[in-house]
mmCIF file of C-alpha atoms in Angstrom:
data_model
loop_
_atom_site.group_PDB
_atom_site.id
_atom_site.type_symbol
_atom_site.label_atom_id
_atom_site.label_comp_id
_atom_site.label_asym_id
_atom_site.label_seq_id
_atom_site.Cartn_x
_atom_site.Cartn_y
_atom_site.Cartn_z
ATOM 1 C CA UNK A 1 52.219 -45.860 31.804
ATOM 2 C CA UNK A 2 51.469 -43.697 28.984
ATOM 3 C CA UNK A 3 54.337 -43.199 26.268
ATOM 4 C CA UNK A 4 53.353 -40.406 23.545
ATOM 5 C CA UNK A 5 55.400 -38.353 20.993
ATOM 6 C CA UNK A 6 54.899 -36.982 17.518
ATOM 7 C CA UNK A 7 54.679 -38.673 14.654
ATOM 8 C CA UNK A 8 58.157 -40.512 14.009
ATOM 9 C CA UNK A 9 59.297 -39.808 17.867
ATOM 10 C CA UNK A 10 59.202 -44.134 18.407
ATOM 11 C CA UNK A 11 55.973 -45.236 20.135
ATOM 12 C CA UNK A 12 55.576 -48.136 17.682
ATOM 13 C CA UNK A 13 59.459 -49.255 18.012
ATOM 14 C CA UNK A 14 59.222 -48.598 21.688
ATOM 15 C CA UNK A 15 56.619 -50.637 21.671
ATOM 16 C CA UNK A 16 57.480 -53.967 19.992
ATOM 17 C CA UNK A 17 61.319 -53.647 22.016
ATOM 18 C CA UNK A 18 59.329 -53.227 25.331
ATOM 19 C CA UNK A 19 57.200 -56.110 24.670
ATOM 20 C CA UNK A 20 60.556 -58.367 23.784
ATOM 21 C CA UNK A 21 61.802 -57.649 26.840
ATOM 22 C CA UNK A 22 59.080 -58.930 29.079
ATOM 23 C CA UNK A 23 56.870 -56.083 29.152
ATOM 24 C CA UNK A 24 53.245 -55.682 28.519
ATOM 25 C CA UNK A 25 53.514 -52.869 26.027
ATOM 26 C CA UNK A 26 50.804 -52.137 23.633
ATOM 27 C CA UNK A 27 50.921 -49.431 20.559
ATOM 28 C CA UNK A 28 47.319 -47.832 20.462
ATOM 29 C CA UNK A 29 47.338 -47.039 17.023
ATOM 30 C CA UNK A 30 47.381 -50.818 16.360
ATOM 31 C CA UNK A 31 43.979 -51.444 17.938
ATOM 32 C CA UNK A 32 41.174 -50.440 15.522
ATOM 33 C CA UNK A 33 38.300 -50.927 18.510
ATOM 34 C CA UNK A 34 40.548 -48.005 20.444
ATOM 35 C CA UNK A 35 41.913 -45.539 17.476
ATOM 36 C CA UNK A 36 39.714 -43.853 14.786
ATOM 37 C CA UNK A 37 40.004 -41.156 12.637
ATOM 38 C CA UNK A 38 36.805 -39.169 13.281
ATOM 39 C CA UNK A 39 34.735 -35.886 11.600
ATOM 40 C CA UNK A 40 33.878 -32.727 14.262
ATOM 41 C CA UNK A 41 30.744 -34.751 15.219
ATOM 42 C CA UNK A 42 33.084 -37.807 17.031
ATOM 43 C CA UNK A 43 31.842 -39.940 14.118
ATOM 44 C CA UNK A 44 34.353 -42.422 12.869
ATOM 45 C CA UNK A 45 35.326 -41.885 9.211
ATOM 46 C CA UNK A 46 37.283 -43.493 6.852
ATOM 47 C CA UNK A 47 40.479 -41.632 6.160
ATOM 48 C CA UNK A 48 41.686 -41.185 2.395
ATOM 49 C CA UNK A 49 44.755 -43.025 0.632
ATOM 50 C CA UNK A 50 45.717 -39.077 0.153
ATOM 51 C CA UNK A 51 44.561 -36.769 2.631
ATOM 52 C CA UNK A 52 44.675 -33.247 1.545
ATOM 53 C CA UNK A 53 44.975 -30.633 4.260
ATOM 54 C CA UNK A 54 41.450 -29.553 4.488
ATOM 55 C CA UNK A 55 40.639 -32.951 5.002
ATOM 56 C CA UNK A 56 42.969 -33.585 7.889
ATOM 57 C CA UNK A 57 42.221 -30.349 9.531
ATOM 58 C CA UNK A 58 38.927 -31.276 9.541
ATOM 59 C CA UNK A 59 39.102 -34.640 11.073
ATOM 60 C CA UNK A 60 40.860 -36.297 13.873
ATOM 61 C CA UNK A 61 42.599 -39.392 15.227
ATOM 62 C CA UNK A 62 41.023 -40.289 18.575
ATOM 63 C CA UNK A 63 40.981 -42.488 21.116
ATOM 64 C CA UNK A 64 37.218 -44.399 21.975
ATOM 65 C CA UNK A 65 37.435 -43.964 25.900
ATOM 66 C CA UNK A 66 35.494 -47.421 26.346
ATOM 67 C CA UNK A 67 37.616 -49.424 24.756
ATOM 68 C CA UNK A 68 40.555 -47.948 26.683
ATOM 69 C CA UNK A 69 38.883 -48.213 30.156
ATOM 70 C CA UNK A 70 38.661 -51.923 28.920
ATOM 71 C CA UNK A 71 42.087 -52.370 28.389
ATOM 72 C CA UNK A 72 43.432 -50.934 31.237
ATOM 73 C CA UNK A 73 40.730 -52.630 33.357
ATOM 74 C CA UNK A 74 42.125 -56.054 31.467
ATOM 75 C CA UNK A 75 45.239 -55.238 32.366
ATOM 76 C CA UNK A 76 44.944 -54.592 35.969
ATOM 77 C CA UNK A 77 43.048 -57.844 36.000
ATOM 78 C CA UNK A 78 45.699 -60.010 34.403
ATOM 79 C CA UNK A 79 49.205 -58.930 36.452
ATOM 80 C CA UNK A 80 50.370 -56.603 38.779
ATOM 81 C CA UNK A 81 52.984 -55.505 36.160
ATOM 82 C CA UNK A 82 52.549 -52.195 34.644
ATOM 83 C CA UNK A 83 50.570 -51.647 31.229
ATOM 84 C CA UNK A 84 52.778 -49.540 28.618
ATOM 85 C CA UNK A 85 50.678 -47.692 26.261
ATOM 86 C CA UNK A 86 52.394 -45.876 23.667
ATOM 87 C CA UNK A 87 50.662 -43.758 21.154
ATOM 88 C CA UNK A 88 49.216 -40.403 20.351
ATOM 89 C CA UNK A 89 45.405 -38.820 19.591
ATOM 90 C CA UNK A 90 43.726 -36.018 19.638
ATOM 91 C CA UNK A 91 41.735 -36.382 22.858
ATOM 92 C CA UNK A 92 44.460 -38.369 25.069
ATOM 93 C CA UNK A 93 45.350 -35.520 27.086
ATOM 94 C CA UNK A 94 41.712 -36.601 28.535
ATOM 95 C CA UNK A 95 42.356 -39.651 29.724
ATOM 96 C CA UNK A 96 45.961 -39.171 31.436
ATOM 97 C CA UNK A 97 44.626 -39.148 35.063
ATOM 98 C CA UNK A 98 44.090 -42.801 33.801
ATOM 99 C CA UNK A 99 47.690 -43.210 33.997
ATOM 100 C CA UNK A 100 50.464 -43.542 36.607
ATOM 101 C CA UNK A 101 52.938 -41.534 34.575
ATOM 102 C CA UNK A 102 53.035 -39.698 31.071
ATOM 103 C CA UNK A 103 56.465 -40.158 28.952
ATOM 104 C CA UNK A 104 56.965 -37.538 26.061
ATOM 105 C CA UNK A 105 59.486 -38.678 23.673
ATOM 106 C CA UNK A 106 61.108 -35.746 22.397
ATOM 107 C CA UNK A 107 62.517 -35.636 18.657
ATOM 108 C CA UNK A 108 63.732 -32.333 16.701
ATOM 109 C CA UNK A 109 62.172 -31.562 13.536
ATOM 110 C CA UNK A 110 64.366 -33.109 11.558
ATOM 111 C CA UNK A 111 64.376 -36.326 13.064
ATOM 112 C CA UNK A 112 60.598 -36.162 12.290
ATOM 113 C CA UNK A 113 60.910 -35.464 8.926
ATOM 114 C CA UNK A 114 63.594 -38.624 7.859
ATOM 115 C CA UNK A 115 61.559 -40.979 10.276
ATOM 116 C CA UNK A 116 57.958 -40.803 8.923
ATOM 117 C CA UNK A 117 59.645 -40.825 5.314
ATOM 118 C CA UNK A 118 61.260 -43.871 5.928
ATOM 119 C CA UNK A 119 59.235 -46.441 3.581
ATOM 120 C CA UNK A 120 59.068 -49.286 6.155
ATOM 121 C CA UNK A 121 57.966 -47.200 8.902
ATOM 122 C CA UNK A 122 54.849 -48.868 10.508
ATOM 123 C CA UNK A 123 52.345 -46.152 8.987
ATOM 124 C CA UNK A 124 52.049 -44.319 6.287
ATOM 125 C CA UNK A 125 51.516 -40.879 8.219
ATOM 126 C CA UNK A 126 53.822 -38.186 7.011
ATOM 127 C CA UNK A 127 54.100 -40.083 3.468
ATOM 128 C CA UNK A 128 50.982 -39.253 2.078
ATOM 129 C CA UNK A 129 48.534 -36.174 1.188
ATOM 130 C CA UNK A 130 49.320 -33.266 3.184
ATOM 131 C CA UNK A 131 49.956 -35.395 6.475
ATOM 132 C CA UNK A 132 53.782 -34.395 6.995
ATOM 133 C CA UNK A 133 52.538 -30.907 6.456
ATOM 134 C CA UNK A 134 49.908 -31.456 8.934
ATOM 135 C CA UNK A 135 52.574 -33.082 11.084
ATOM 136 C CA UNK A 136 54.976 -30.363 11.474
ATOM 137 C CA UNK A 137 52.398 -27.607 11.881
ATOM 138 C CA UNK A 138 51.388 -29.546 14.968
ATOM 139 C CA UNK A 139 54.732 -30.313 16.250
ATOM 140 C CA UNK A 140 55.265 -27.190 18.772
ATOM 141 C CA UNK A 141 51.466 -27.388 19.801
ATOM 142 C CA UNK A 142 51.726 -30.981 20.738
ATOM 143 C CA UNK A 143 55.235 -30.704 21.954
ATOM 144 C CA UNK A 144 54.026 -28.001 24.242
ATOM 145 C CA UNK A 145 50.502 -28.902 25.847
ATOM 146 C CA UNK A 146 52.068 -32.044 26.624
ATOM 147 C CA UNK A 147 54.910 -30.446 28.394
ATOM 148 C CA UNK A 148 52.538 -28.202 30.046
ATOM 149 C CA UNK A 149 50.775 -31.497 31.119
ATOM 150 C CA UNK A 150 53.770 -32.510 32.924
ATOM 151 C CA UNK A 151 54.947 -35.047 31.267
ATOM 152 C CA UNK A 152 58.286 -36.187 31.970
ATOM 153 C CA UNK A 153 60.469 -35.713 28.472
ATOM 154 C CA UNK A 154 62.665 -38.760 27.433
ATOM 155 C CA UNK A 155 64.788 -38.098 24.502
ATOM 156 C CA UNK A 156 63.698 -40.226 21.715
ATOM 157 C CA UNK A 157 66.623 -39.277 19.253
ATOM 158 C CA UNK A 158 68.961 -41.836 21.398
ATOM 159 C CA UNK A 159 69.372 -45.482 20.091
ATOM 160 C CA UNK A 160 66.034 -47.240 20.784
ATOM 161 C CA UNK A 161 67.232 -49.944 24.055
ATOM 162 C CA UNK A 162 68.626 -46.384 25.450
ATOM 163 C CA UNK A 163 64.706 -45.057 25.322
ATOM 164 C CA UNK A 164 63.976 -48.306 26.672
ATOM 165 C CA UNK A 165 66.210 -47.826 29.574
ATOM 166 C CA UNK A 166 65.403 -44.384 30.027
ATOM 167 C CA UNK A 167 61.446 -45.125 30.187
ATOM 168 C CA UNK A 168 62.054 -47.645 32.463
ATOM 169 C CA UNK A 169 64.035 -45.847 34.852
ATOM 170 C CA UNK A 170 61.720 -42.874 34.615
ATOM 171 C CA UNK A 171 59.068 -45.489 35.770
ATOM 172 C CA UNK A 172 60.683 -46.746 38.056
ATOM 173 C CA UNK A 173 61.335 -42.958 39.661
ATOM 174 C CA UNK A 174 58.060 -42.207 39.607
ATOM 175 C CA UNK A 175 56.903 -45.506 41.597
ATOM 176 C CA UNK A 176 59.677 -44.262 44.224
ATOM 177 C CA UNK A 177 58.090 -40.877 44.241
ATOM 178 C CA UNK A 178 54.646 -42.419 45.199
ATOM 179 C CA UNK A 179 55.539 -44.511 48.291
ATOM 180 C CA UNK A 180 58.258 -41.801 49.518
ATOM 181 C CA UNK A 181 57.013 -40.835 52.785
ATOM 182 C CA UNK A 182 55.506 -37.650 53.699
ATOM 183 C CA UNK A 183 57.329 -35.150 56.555
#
């Protein structure tokens, strides 16, 4: 399962709750082997304490598609239970035949805005440079293609066990929708 949003929408809470519950839940932007920030070439780069707008239209964070195969591969490997990934790049729209089902967790502007300025927020994205800048002229683009995508939309203003619940039960829909039989 693939949980993405903007930047504040709650993968990284979702994350750590999902995991102490039980579930194998992993936030990608925590795993340096699978997320980079890279120049037009694909070449990792080293992103600055203050990125200025130039610089972060200029550059991406992406996902290395090796290391991802491998973790997904692990996890198969390890459990039957289902692999929660949650986390946004540039190129993961690639890789989501790679998953069983794509959550979008929805947040307003606004929402946005007060959770990546919140100091003890996991990252400093949307606190520095020109990233919130960066962050809200991308919101309707990423909002968008990923809707387009057909990703199912979970509304990640709620309380964060409601999100929970609500991913869960939108997994657990989609694993009914799978073995329903044809005719």
């Amino acid at each position: 399962m693939f949980v993405t949003g903007v930047s504040g929408s709650g993968k990284s809470t979702l994350a750590r709750t999902m995991a102490s519950w039980g579930h194998r839940a992993v936030s990608t932007d925590a795993d340096p082997r699978l997320c980079y920030w890279s120049d037009s070439s694909g070449c990792p780069v080293q992103r600055p304490a203050e990125p200025d707008a130039s610089w972060l239209t200029m550059h991406e964070w992406r996902w290395n598609p090796r290391h991802l195969d491998e973790i997904i591969a692990d996890a198969a490997n390890q459990s039957d239970d289902p692999l929660w990934l949650f986390g946004q790049a540039a190129n993961a729209a690639e890789f989501a035949d790679r998953f069983d089902l794509t959550i979008l967790l929805e947040v307003d502007q606004q929402t946005m805005i007060t959770r990546v300025q919140n100091a003890s927020r996991g990252n400093d994205f949307g606190r520095v440079g020109d990233s919130l800048s960066i962050a809200l002229a991308s919101y309707m683009p990423f909002v968008t293609a990923w809707r387009r995508h057909g990703a199912v939309i979970v509304d990640g203003t709620l309380d964060v066990e409601t999100v929970a619940e609500e991913l869960l039960m939108a997994a657990a829909s989609a694993v009914l929708h799978r073995r329903k039989p044809s005719g």
